[in-house]
Coordinates of C-alpha atoms in Angstrom, one line a residue:
Chain G
M536 CA 81.8 -6.2 60.9
A537 CA 85.5 -5.9 61.8
E538 CA 87.7 -4.3 59.1
P539 CA 89.9 -7.0 57.5
T540 CA 93.5 -6.7 58.7
E541 CA 94.7 -7.9 55.3
V542 CA 94.1 -5.1 52.9
I543 CA 95.8 -6.5 49.8
R544 CA 97.2 -10.0 49.5
F545 CA 99.1 -11.4 46.5
D546 CA 99.4 -15.2 46.6
R547 CA 102.0 -16.7 44.1
V548 CA 101.1 -14.2 41.4
R549 CA 102.6 -14.8 38.0
L550 CA 102.4 -12.4 35.0
A551 CA 104.0 -12.8 31.6
F552 CA 103.8 -10.9 28.3
G553 CA 104.3 -13.5 25.6
S554 CA 107.4 -15.4 26.5
H555 CA 108.7 -12.7 28.8
V556 CA 107.9 -13.5 32.4
V557 CA 107.7 -10.3 34.4
L558 CA 106.4 -11.6 37.8
R559 CA 107.0 -15.1 39.0
E560 CA 105.3 -16.4 42.2
V561 CA 105.1 -13.0 43.9
S562 CA 103.5 -13.2 47.3
F563 CA 103.1 -10.4 49.9
T564 CA 100.5 -8.9 52.2
L565 CA 99.6 -5.3 52.9
H566 CA 98.0 -4.9 56.3
H567 CA 95.6 -2.3 57.5
G568 CA 97.3 1.1 58.2
E569 CA 100.6 -0.1 56.8
T570 CA 102.7 1.4 54.1
L571 CA 104.5 -1.1 51.9
V572 CA 107.3 0.4 49.8
L573 CA 107.9 -1.6 46.6
L574 CA 111.5 -1.0 45.5
G575 CA 113.4 -2.2 42.5
V576 CA 115.2 -1.2 39.4
T577 CA 113.3 -0.3 36.2
G578 CA 111.4 -3.2 34.6
T579 CA 111.0 -5.3 37.7
G580 CA 107.2 -5.1 37.5
K581 CA 106.5 -2.7 40.4
T582 CA 103.9 -0.7 38.5
L583 CA 102.3 -3.9 37.3
L584 CA 101.7 -4.9 40.9
L585 CA 99.7 -1.8 41.4
K586 CA 97.7 -2.4 38.2
L587 CA 97.1 -6.0 39.3
A588 CA 95.9 -4.8 42.7
L589 CA 93.4 -2.6 40.9
G590 CA 92.3 -5.3 38.5
L591 CA 93.5 -3.3 35.5
L592 CA 95.6 -6.3 34.6
R593 CA 94.8 -10.0 35.2
P594 CA 97.5 -12.4 36.5
D595 CA 98.3 -15.5 34.5
D596 CA 98.4 -17.5 37.7
G597 CA 98.0 -17.0 41.5
R598 CA 95.4 -15.2 43.4
I599 CA 94.9 -11.6 44.5
R600 CA 92.6 -10.5 47.4
V601 CA 91.7 -6.9 47.9
L602 CA 89.8 -5.8 51.1
G603 CA 88.7 -9.4 51.6
A604 CA 87.5 -10.0 48.1
D605 CA 89.2 -12.4 45.6
I606 CA 89.5 -10.2 42.5
T607 CA 91.3 -12.7 40.4
G608 CA 88.3 -13.8 38.3
L609 CA 86.0 -10.8 38.7
E610 CA 84.5 -9.2 35.7
E611 CA 85.3 -5.6 35.0
E612 CA 81.9 -4.4 36.1
A613 CA 82.2 -6.2 39.4
L614 CA 85.5 -4.5 40.1
F615 CA 84.1 -0.9 39.9
P616 CA 82.6 -0.9 43.5
L617 CA 85.9 -2.3 44.8
R618 CA 87.9 0.4 43.0
E619 CA 85.9 3.1 44.8
K620 CA 87.9 2.0 47.9
L621 CA 91.2 2.4 46.2
G622 CA 92.9 5.6 45.1
I623 CA 95.8 5.6 42.7
V624 CA 98.3 8.2 41.8
F625 CA 99.8 7.4 38.4
Q626 CA 103.5 8.0 37.6
E627 CA 102.5 9.9 34.4
M628 CA 99.8 11.7 36.4
A629 CA 97.1 10.5 33.9
L630 CA 95.0 13.7 34.3
F631 CA 92.3 14.0 31.7
D632 CA 93.8 16.7 29.6
S633 CA 90.5 18.0 28.2
L634 CA 89.2 18.6 31.7
N635 CA 90.2 21.3 34.1
V636 CA 91.5 20.7 37.6
Y637 CA 88.1 20.9 39.1
E638 CA 86.6 18.4 36.6
N639 CA 89.6 16.1 37.1
V640 CA 89.4 16.0 40.9
A641 CA 85.5 15.9 40.9
Y642 CA 85.4 13.2 38.1
R643 CA 84.4 10.4 40.4
L644 CA 81.8 12.5 42.3
I645 CA 80.3 13.8 39.1
E646 CA 80.1 10.3 37.5
E647 CA 78.6 8.9 40.6
T648 CA 76.1 11.8 40.8
V649 CA 75.0 11.8 37.2
H650 CA 75.2 8.1 36.5
G651 CA 75.2 6.4 39.9
D652 CA 73.5 6.5 43.3
L653 CA 75.3 9.5 44.8
E654 CA 73.1 12.6 45.3
L655 CA 75.3 15.6 45.6
S656 CA 74.6 19.2 44.6
D657 CA 77.0 21.1 42.4
E658 CA 77.8 23.3 45.5
E659 CA 78.6 20.2 47.6
I660 CA 80.8 18.8 44.9
E661 CA 82.7 22.1 44.6
R662 CA 83.1 22.3 48.4
R663 CA 84.6 18.8 48.5
V664 CA 86.9 19.5 45.6
R665 CA 88.1 22.7 47.3
D666 CA 88.6 20.8 50.6
V667 CA 90.8 18.2 49.0
L668 CA 92.7 20.8 46.8
R669 CA 93.3 22.8 50.0
F670 CA 94.7 19.6 51.6
V671 CA 97.3 19.3 48.7
G672 CA 97.8 23.1 48.7
L673 CA 96.4 23.8 45.2
E674 CA 93.0 25.5 45.8
E675 CA 94.1 28.5 43.7
A676 CA 94.6 26.2 40.6
I677 CA 91.0 24.8 40.7
W678 CA 90.0 26.3 37.3
K679 CA 93.3 25.7 35.5
M680 CA 93.8 23.2 32.7
P681 CA 96.4 20.4 33.2
D682 CA 98.8 21.9 30.6
E683 CA 99.0 25.1 32.7
L684 CA 100.4 23.1 35.7
S685 CA 104.0 22.1 36.6
G686 CA 104.9 18.5 37.1
G687 CA 104.7 18.8 40.9
M688 CA 101.3 20.5 40.7
K689 CA 100.0 17.7 38.3
R690 CA 101.1 15.1 40.9
R691 CA 99.3 16.9 43.6
V692 CA 96.1 17.2 41.5
G693 CA 96.5 13.4 40.9
L694 CA 96.8 12.9 44.6
A695 CA 93.7 15.1 45.2
R696 CA 91.8 13.1 42.6
A697 CA 92.7 9.9 44.4
L698 CA 91.6 11.3 47.7
I699 CA 88.3 12.8 46.8
T700 CA 86.3 9.8 47.9
E701 CA 88.6 9.3 51.0
P702 CA 89.6 5.7 50.0
P703 CA 91.0 3.6 52.8
V704 CA 93.7 2.2 50.5
L705 CA 96.1 4.3 48.3
L706 CA 98.4 3.2 45.6
Y707 CA 101.3 5.5 44.6
D708 CA 103.2 4.9 41.4
S709 CA 106.6 6.7 41.7
P710 CA 104.9 9.9 42.9
T711 CA 108.3 11.7 43.3
A712 CA 109.9 10.5 40.0
G713 CA 111.3 13.3 37.9
L714 CA 110.5 16.0 40.5
D715 CA 113.0 18.5 42.1
P716 CA 114.0 17.8 45.8
V717 CA 111.7 20.5 47.2
T718 CA 108.6 19.3 45.3
S719 CA 109.4 15.7 46.2
Q720 CA 109.6 16.7 49.8
T721 CA 106.1 18.4 49.5
I722 CA 104.6 15.2 47.9
L723 CA 106.1 13.0 50.6
T724 CA 104.9 15.3 53.4
L725 CA 101.4 15.0 51.9
I726 CA 101.6 11.2 51.8
I727 CA 102.9 11.0 55.4
K728 CA 100.2 13.5 56.5
L729 CA 97.6 11.3 54.9
R730 CA 99.0 8.2 56.5
D731 CA 99.2 9.8 60.0
T732 CA 95.9 11.7 59.9
R733 CA 93.7 9.2 58.1
Q734 CA 95.4 5.9 58.8
A735 CA 95.3 5.1 55.1
S736 CA 97.0 1.8 54.0
A737 CA 99.4 2.3 51.0
L738 CA 101.4 0.6 48.4
Y739 CA 104.2 2.9 47.4
V740 CA 106.2 2.1 44.3
T741 CA 109.5 3.9 43.9
Q742 CA 113.1 3.5 42.7
R743 CA 114.3 6.1 45.2
L744 CA 115.5 4.5 48.4
Q745 CA 115.5 7.9 50.2
D746 CA 111.7 8.0 49.7
A747 CA 111.4 4.7 51.6
F748 CA 113.6 6.0 54.5
I749 CA 111.7 9.4 54.7
L750 CA 108.4 7.5 54.9
A751 CA 109.8 5.1 57.5
N752 CA 111.6 7.6 59.7
N753 CA 109.3 10.6 59.8
V754 CA 105.8 11.5 61.0
F755 CA 103.6 14.4 60.3
D756 CA 104.1 17.5 62.5
E757 CA 100.7 19.1 62.9
S758 CA 102.3 22.2 64.6
N759 CA 104.1 23.3 61.5
G760 CA 102.6 21.2 58.7
G761 CA 105.9 19.6 58.0
L762 CA 107.7 16.4 59.1
K763 CA 109.5 15.5 62.3
P764 CA 111.6 12.4 63.1
G765 CA 109.6 9.4 64.2
K766 CA 111.8 9.1 67.2
S767 CA 111.3 12.5 68.7
D768 CA 109.9 14.1 71.9
G769 CA 111.2 11.0 73.7
V770 CA 108.6 8.9 71.9
A771 CA 109.2 6.4 69.1
H772 CA 106.3 6.6 66.7
D773 CA 105.6 3.4 64.7
T774 CA 105.4 4.5 61.0
R775 CA 104.3 1.0 60.1
T776 CA 106.5 1.1 56.9
R777 CA 108.0 -2.1 55.4
L778 CA 110.1 -2.4 52.3
L779 CA 109.8 -5.0 49.6
L780 CA 112.6 -5.2 46.9
L781 CA 111.7 -6.8 43.6
R782 CA 114.4 -8.5 41.5
D783 CA 114.1 -10.7 38.3
G784 CA 110.4 -11.1 38.7
G785 CA 110.5 -12.2 42.4
I786 CA 110.8 -10.7 45.8
H787 CA 114.5 -10.4 46.8
F788 CA 113.9 -8.8 50.2
E789 CA 111.1 -8.0 52.5
G790 CA 111.5 -6.3 55.8
T791 CA 112.0 -3.1 57.8
P792 CA 114.4 -0.3 56.9
E793 CA 116.6 -1.4 59.8
E794 CA 116.7 -4.9 58.4
I795 CA 117.7 -3.8 54.9
L796 CA 120.5 -1.6 56.3
A797 CA 121.8 -4.6 58.3
A798 CA 121.6 -7.0 55.4
R799 CA 124.9 -8.5 54.1
D800 CA 123.4 -9.6 50.8
P801 CA 125.7 -8.3 47.9
Y802 CA 122.7 -7.2 45.7
L803 CA 121.2 -5.2 48.6
Q804 CA 124.6 -3.7 49.4
R805 CA 124.8 -2.5 45.8
F806 CA 121.2 -1.2 45.8
L807 CA 121.9 0.7 49.0
A808 CA 125.1 2.2 47.7
Chain T
M1438 CA 117.1 -15.7 16.0
A1439 CA 113.6 -17.1 15.5
S1440 CA 113.2 -19.6 12.6
P1441 CA 110.9 -18.6 9.7
V1442 CA 108.3 -21.2 10.8
S1443 CA 108.3 -19.8 14.3
A1444 CA 108.1 -16.2 13.0
L1445 CA 105.2 -17.1 10.7
N1446 CA 103.5 -18.9 13.6
D1447 CA 103.8 -15.7 15.8
L1448 CA 102.6 -13.5 12.9
L1449 CA 99.5 -15.7 12.4
K1450 CA 98.8 -15.8 16.1
E1451 CA 99.1 -12.0 16.3
K1452 CA 96.6 -11.6 13.4
V1453 CA 94.1 -14.1 14.8
A1454 CA 94.4 -12.3 18.2
A1455 CA 93.7 -9.0 16.5
V1456 CA 90.6 -10.3 14.8
Q1457 CA 89.5 -11.8 18.1
D1458 CA 90.1 -8.5 20.0
F1459 CA 88.3 -6.5 17.3
T1460 CA 85.3 -8.9 17.5
L1461 CA 85.3 -8.8 21.2
L1462 CA 85.3 -5.0 21.3
G1463 CA 82.3 -5.0 18.9
W1464 CA 80.5 -7.6 21.0
Q1465 CA 81.2 -5.6 24.2
A1466 CA 79.9 -2.4 22.6
A1467 CA 76.7 -4.2 21.3
R1468 CA 76.1 -5.9 24.7
K1469 CA 76.5 -2.6 26.6
V1470 CA 74.9 -0.2 24.3
F1471 CA 71.5 -0.3 26.0
G1472 CA 72.8 -0.7 29.5
K1473 CA 73.3 1.9 32.1
P1474 CA 75.0 4.3 32.5
R1475 CA 74.2 6.0 29.2
Y1476 CA 76.4 8.9 28.2
L1477 CA 73.9 10.9 26.2
A1478 CA 75.8 14.2 26.5
D1479 CA 79.0 12.5 25.2
T1480 CA 77.0 10.9 22.3
L1481 CA 75.6 14.3 21.3
D1482 CA 79.1 15.9 21.5
Q1483 CA 80.4 13.1 19.2
M1484 CA 77.5 13.7 16.8
D1485 CA 78.5 17.3 16.6
I1486 CA 82.2 16.5 16.1
I1487 CA 81.6 13.6 13.7
G1488 CA 78.5 14.8 11.9
V1489 CA 78.5 18.5 11.8
G1490 CA 82.3 18.6 11.7
S1491 CA 82.4 16.4 8.6
L1492 CA 79.6 18.4 6.8
P1493 CA 81.8 21.0 5.0
I1494 CA 84.1 18.4 3.5
V1495 CA 81.2 16.1 2.5
V1496 CA 79.3 19.0 0.9
L1497 CA 82.4 20.2 -1.0
A1498 CA 83.4 16.7 -2.2
S1499 CA 79.9 15.7 -3.1
F1500 CA 79.3 18.8 -5.2
F1501 CA 82.3 18.2 -7.3
I1502 CA 81.7 14.4 -7.6
G1503 CA 78.2 15.1 -8.9
A1504 CA 79.6 17.7 -11.3
V1505 CA 82.3 15.5 -12.7
L1506 CA 79.9 12.6 -13.1
V1507 CA 77.8 14.7 -15.4
L1508 CA 80.9 15.9 -17.3
Q1509 CA 81.9 12.3 -17.9
T1510 CA 78.5 10.9 -18.9
A1511 CA 76.7 13.7 -20.6
D1512 CA 78.7 13.7 -23.8
Q1513 CA 78.1 10.0 -24.4
F1514 CA 74.3 10.3 -23.9
I1515 CA 74.1 13.4 -26.1
R1516 CA 76.0 11.5 -28.8
F1517 CA 73.3 8.8 -28.7
G1518 CA 70.5 11.4 -28.6
S1519 CA 69.4 10.7 -25.1
P1520 CA 70.8 13.6 -22.9
G1521 CA 68.0 13.0 -20.4
L1522 CA 69.5 9.7 -19.4
T1523 CA 72.4 11.7 -17.8
G1524 CA 70.1 12.5 -14.8
D1525 CA 69.1 8.8 -14.4
V1526 CA 72.7 7.6 -14.5
V1527 CA 74.1 10.2 -12.2
S1528 CA 71.4 9.9 -9.6
L1529 CA 71.5 6.1 -9.5
A1530 CA 75.3 6.1 -9.4
L1531 CA 75.3 8.7 -6.6
V1532 CA 72.6 7.3 -4.5
R1533 CA 73.4 3.6 -4.8
E1534 CA 77.2 3.5 -4.9
I1535 CA 79.4 6.6 -5.2
G1536 CA 77.7 8.7 -2.5
P1537 CA 77.8 6.1 0.3
V1538 CA 81.3 4.8 -0.5
I1539 CA 83.0 8.1 -1.2
I1540 CA 81.4 9.8 1.8
A1541 CA 82.3 6.8 4.0
L1542 CA 85.9 7.0 2.8
L1543 CA 86.0 10.7 3.5
V1544 CA 84.6 10.3 6.9
A1545 CA 87.0 7.4 7.6
G1546 CA 89.9 9.6 6.8
R1547 CA 88.7 12.2 9.2
V1548 CA 86.9 10.2 11.9
S1549 CA 88.7 6.9 12.2
S1550 CA 92.0 8.7 12.4
G1551 CA 90.6 11.2 14.9
I1552 CA 89.2 8.5 17.2
A1553 CA 92.3 6.4 16.9
S1554 CA 94.6 9.3 17.8
E1555 CA 92.4 10.6 20.6
L1556 CA 92.0 7.2 22.3
G1557 CA 95.6 6.2 21.5
S1558 CA 96.9 9.4 23.2
M1559 CA 94.6 8.7 26.2
L1560 CA 95.9 5.1 26.4
V1561 CA 99.6 5.9 26.3
S1562 CA 99.2 8.7 28.9
E1563 CA 97.4 6.2 31.2
Q1564 CA 94.1 8.2 31.0
I1565 CA 92.2 5.0 30.1
D1566 CA 93.7 3.2 33.1
A1567 CA 92.8 6.2 35.2
M1568 CA 89.2 6.1 33.9
R1569 CA 88.9 2.5 34.8
A1570 CA 90.5 3.1 38.2
L1571 CA 87.9 5.8 38.8
G1572 CA 85.1 3.4 38.1
T1573 CA 84.2 4.3 34.5
D1574 CA 83.9 1.7 31.8
P1575 CA 85.9 3.0 28.7
V1576 CA 83.7 1.0 26.4
K1577 CA 80.6 2.8 27.7
K1578 CA 82.2 6.2 28.1
L1579 CA 84.4 6.3 25.0
V1580 CA 83.5 3.6 22.5
I1581 CA 79.7 3.5 22.5
P1582 CA 79.1 7.3 22.1
R1583 CA 81.5 7.4 19.1
L1584 CA 79.9 4.2 17.6
V1585 CA 76.3 5.5 18.0
A1586 CA 77.2 9.0 16.8
T1587 CA 78.9 7.6 13.6
I1588 CA 76.2 5.1 12.8
V1589 CA 73.5 7.9 13.2
M1590 CA 75.4 10.6 11.4
L1591 CA 76.9 8.8 8.4
P1592 CA 73.5 8.0 6.8
L1593 CA 72.5 11.7 7.3
L1594 CA 75.7 12.9 5.8
T1595 CA 75.1 10.5 2.9
V1596 CA 71.7 11.9 2.3
V1597 CA 73.1 15.5 2.3
G1598 CA 76.0 14.4 0.1
D1599 CA 73.7 12.7 -2.4
F1600 CA 71.5 15.8 -2.7
V1601 CA 74.5 18.2 -3.0
G1602 CA 76.0 15.8 -5.6
L1603 CA 72.9 16.1 -7.7
V1604 CA 73.0 19.9 -7.3
G1605 CA 76.6 19.8 -8.6
G1606 CA 75.4 17.7 -11.5
L1607 CA 72.5 20.1 -12.1
V1608 CA 74.9 23.1 -12.3
V1609 CA 77.2 21.4 -14.7
S1610 CA 74.4 20.0 -16.8
K1611 CA 73.0 23.6 -17.3
F1612 CA 76.2 25.6 -17.7
V1613 CA 78.6 23.2 -19.2
A1614 CA 76.8 20.2 -20.8
R1615 CA 73.9 22.4 -21.9
I1616 CA 71.2 19.9 -20.8
N1617 CA 67.9 21.2 -19.8
P1618 CA 68.1 21.4 -16.0
V1619 CA 64.5 20.7 -15.4
Q1620 CA 64.8 17.5 -17.5
F1621 CA 68.0 16.5 -15.6
W1622 CA 66.4 17.0 -12.2
T1623 CA 63.1 15.3 -13.1
R1624 CA 64.9 12.3 -14.6
A1625 CA 67.3 12.2 -11.7
Y1626 CA 64.4 12.3 -9.2
N1627 CA 62.2 9.8 -11.0
A1628 CA 65.0 7.3 -11.5
I1629 CA 65.4 6.6 -7.8
E1630 CA 63.1 3.9 -6.5
F1631 CA 62.7 2.5 -3.1
G1632 CA 65.2 -0.3 -3.7
D1633 CA 67.9 2.3 -4.6
A1634 CA 67.2 4.4 -1.6
F1635 CA 67.2 1.2 0.6
Q1636 CA 70.6 0.3 -0.9
G1637 CA 72.0 3.8 -0.5
L1638 CA 70.9 4.0 3.1
T1639 CA 71.8 0.5 4.2
K1640 CA 75.5 0.9 3.3
P1641 CA 76.2 4.0 5.5
F1642 CA 75.0 2.1 8.6
V1643 CA 77.5 -0.7 8.1
F1644 CA 80.2 1.8 7.0
G1645 CA 79.5 3.9 10.1
L1646 CA 80.0 0.8 12.3
I1647 CA 83.3 0.1 10.5
V1648 CA 84.6 3.7 10.7
A1649 CA 84.0 4.0 14.4
L1650 CA 84.9 0.5 15.6
V1651 CA 88.2 0.4 13.6
G1652 CA 89.1 3.8 15.0
C1653 CA 88.3 2.7 18.6
Y1654 CA 90.1 -0.6 18.2
Y1655 CA 93.3 0.9 16.9
G1656 CA 93.1 3.6 19.5
L1657 CA 92.6 1.2 22.4
T1658 CA 95.4 -1.2 21.2
T1659 CA 98.0 1.5 20.7
R1660 CA 101.5 0.5 21.8
G1661 CA 104.7 2.4 21.8
G1662 CA 104.1 6.0 22.9
T1663 CA 103.6 8.9 20.6
Q1664 CA 105.1 7.0 17.7
G1665 CA 102.6 4.2 18.3
V1666 CA 99.7 6.8 18.2
G1667 CA 100.8 7.9 14.8
R1668 CA 101.0 4.3 13.6
S1669 CA 97.5 3.5 15.0
T1670 CA 96.1 6.5 13.3
T1671 CA 97.5 5.5 9.9
Q1672 CA 96.5 1.9 10.3
A1673 CA 92.9 2.9 11.4
V1674 CA 92.4 4.9 8.2
V1675 CA 93.9 2.2 5.9
V1676 CA 92.0 -0.7 7.5
A1677 CA 88.7 1.2 7.7
S1678 CA 89.0 2.2 4.0
V1679 CA 89.8 -1.3 2.9
L1680 CA 87.0 -2.8 5.0
I1681 CA 84.5 -0.2 3.5
L1682 CA 85.5 -1.2 -0.1
V1683 CA 85.4 -4.9 0.6
S1684 CA 82.2 -4.9 2.6
N1685 CA 80.6 -2.7 -0.1
L1686 CA 80.7 -5.7 -2.5
F1687 CA 79.0 -8.0 0.0
I1688 CA 76.4 -5.4 1.1
T1689 CA 75.6 -4.6 -2.6
K1690 CA 75.1 -8.3 -3.4
T1691 CA 73.0 -8.9 -0.3
V1692 CA 70.8 -5.8 -0.9
L1693 CA 70.3 -6.6 -4.6
W1694 CA 69.2 -10.1 -3.5
I1695 CA 66.8 -8.6 -0.9
N1696 CA 65.5 -6.1 -3.6
T1697 CA 64.8 -8.9 -6.0
L1698 CA 63.1 -11.0 -3.2
M1699 CA 60.9 -8.1 -2.1
G1700 CA 60.2 -6.8 -5.6
W1701 CA 61.6 -3.4 -4.8

């Protein structure tokens, strides 16, 4: 069966807490292999969109489709198989503080092996954990506890945990928030590496416009493990990155980085300044 | 500013929603308790934390409660020439009422608060969301092991507490009240009938349910960061304690009715 081109689709989604309407009639689509950067100031509901996509929250109105399935009315138990195909990196890392790095990253594999249908030996689990920790450059921290890690290391462990089952869709909640420029660059390089080497689709929530432009204008450089401009070597690589700006519970702008730069809208001008 | 009527309306809605959520959590736990996956290792861990961890405080408190009960009652019975009745009264009071209630209150102070703060911290640091996102049901992984562990361990703690309380009474009856210890122990032992033991062991099951479920509920509904965790912890202890005392009346009445019906 052909893979659905629509990975995530929000159709007139509304969400309110009491009388406070956070999202009103929000509609957008994330396509296969695409990165959709959700921008907006604090409190515009960007993180809520990720939680809605995972089924951690239920919309008051509208429909949400993930990988072809309508998750709007699904029971919690029915969502678990679908969540296996989605990886999320939380803004607050959300590492289990009583478990070490190995147990955090291996959590899903151990749960599936002990309580599910997966049949993996301890050696196989450790090999896969080491592989993914090597991918994020943290293999040496495998036996450390979360409180022994820096903020950037915790983010990378969070990323490793999201990647352990190689999900086709990744949700990033402000993965560079509160990090120094060097660590932010490391995280962004990893995300771009993931996009370019595994063709993962992604929703990327951020307040930092520069993140959006780095994602849109750079590709992974396998020769040095860093980034290179998308328009280099005489070739223009399509980074398949679109931007979506939320404002007052709705979508204020949706388009490419070039389109947002060319826009004459006063709010966009202020946001870009 | 909201009118008083509107504020009252919001307050009532909030309280009704809280009762609804609490009932729903209990129903979900009951529905899922026998389903797979079963977290046996987590349940045993919780039994150790809740049961074995509470043992020192239960033993210490029970010993002194039994001792003080003898101090309070022995003089009266000696005055009426029936010192042997001290054993009857102390054992019945301990087994039927004081043991289950005081031990449940002690455990509530330790366990409801512990559960509420642990789950509350996990909630505000998004660990519960992470758990759900990773395909684990928090009710099965977190609530049911704590619930089962408390329901199993509280009756056992009560049995230990009752016994230690009687030992405390025995020590005081011999060294302070000067009652024959053999007489005290024999009367205390013989006074307990099946109906008393039934009453004394029915209560901890219900109290265990209250202690664990209230702790889980307040933990999983924590709002407002670390300050909210502190608030949930306090509320869990207060509500669990009040529910224990209120439910005690209804359980006592029901068990007495069953005892009469069954002739126990």
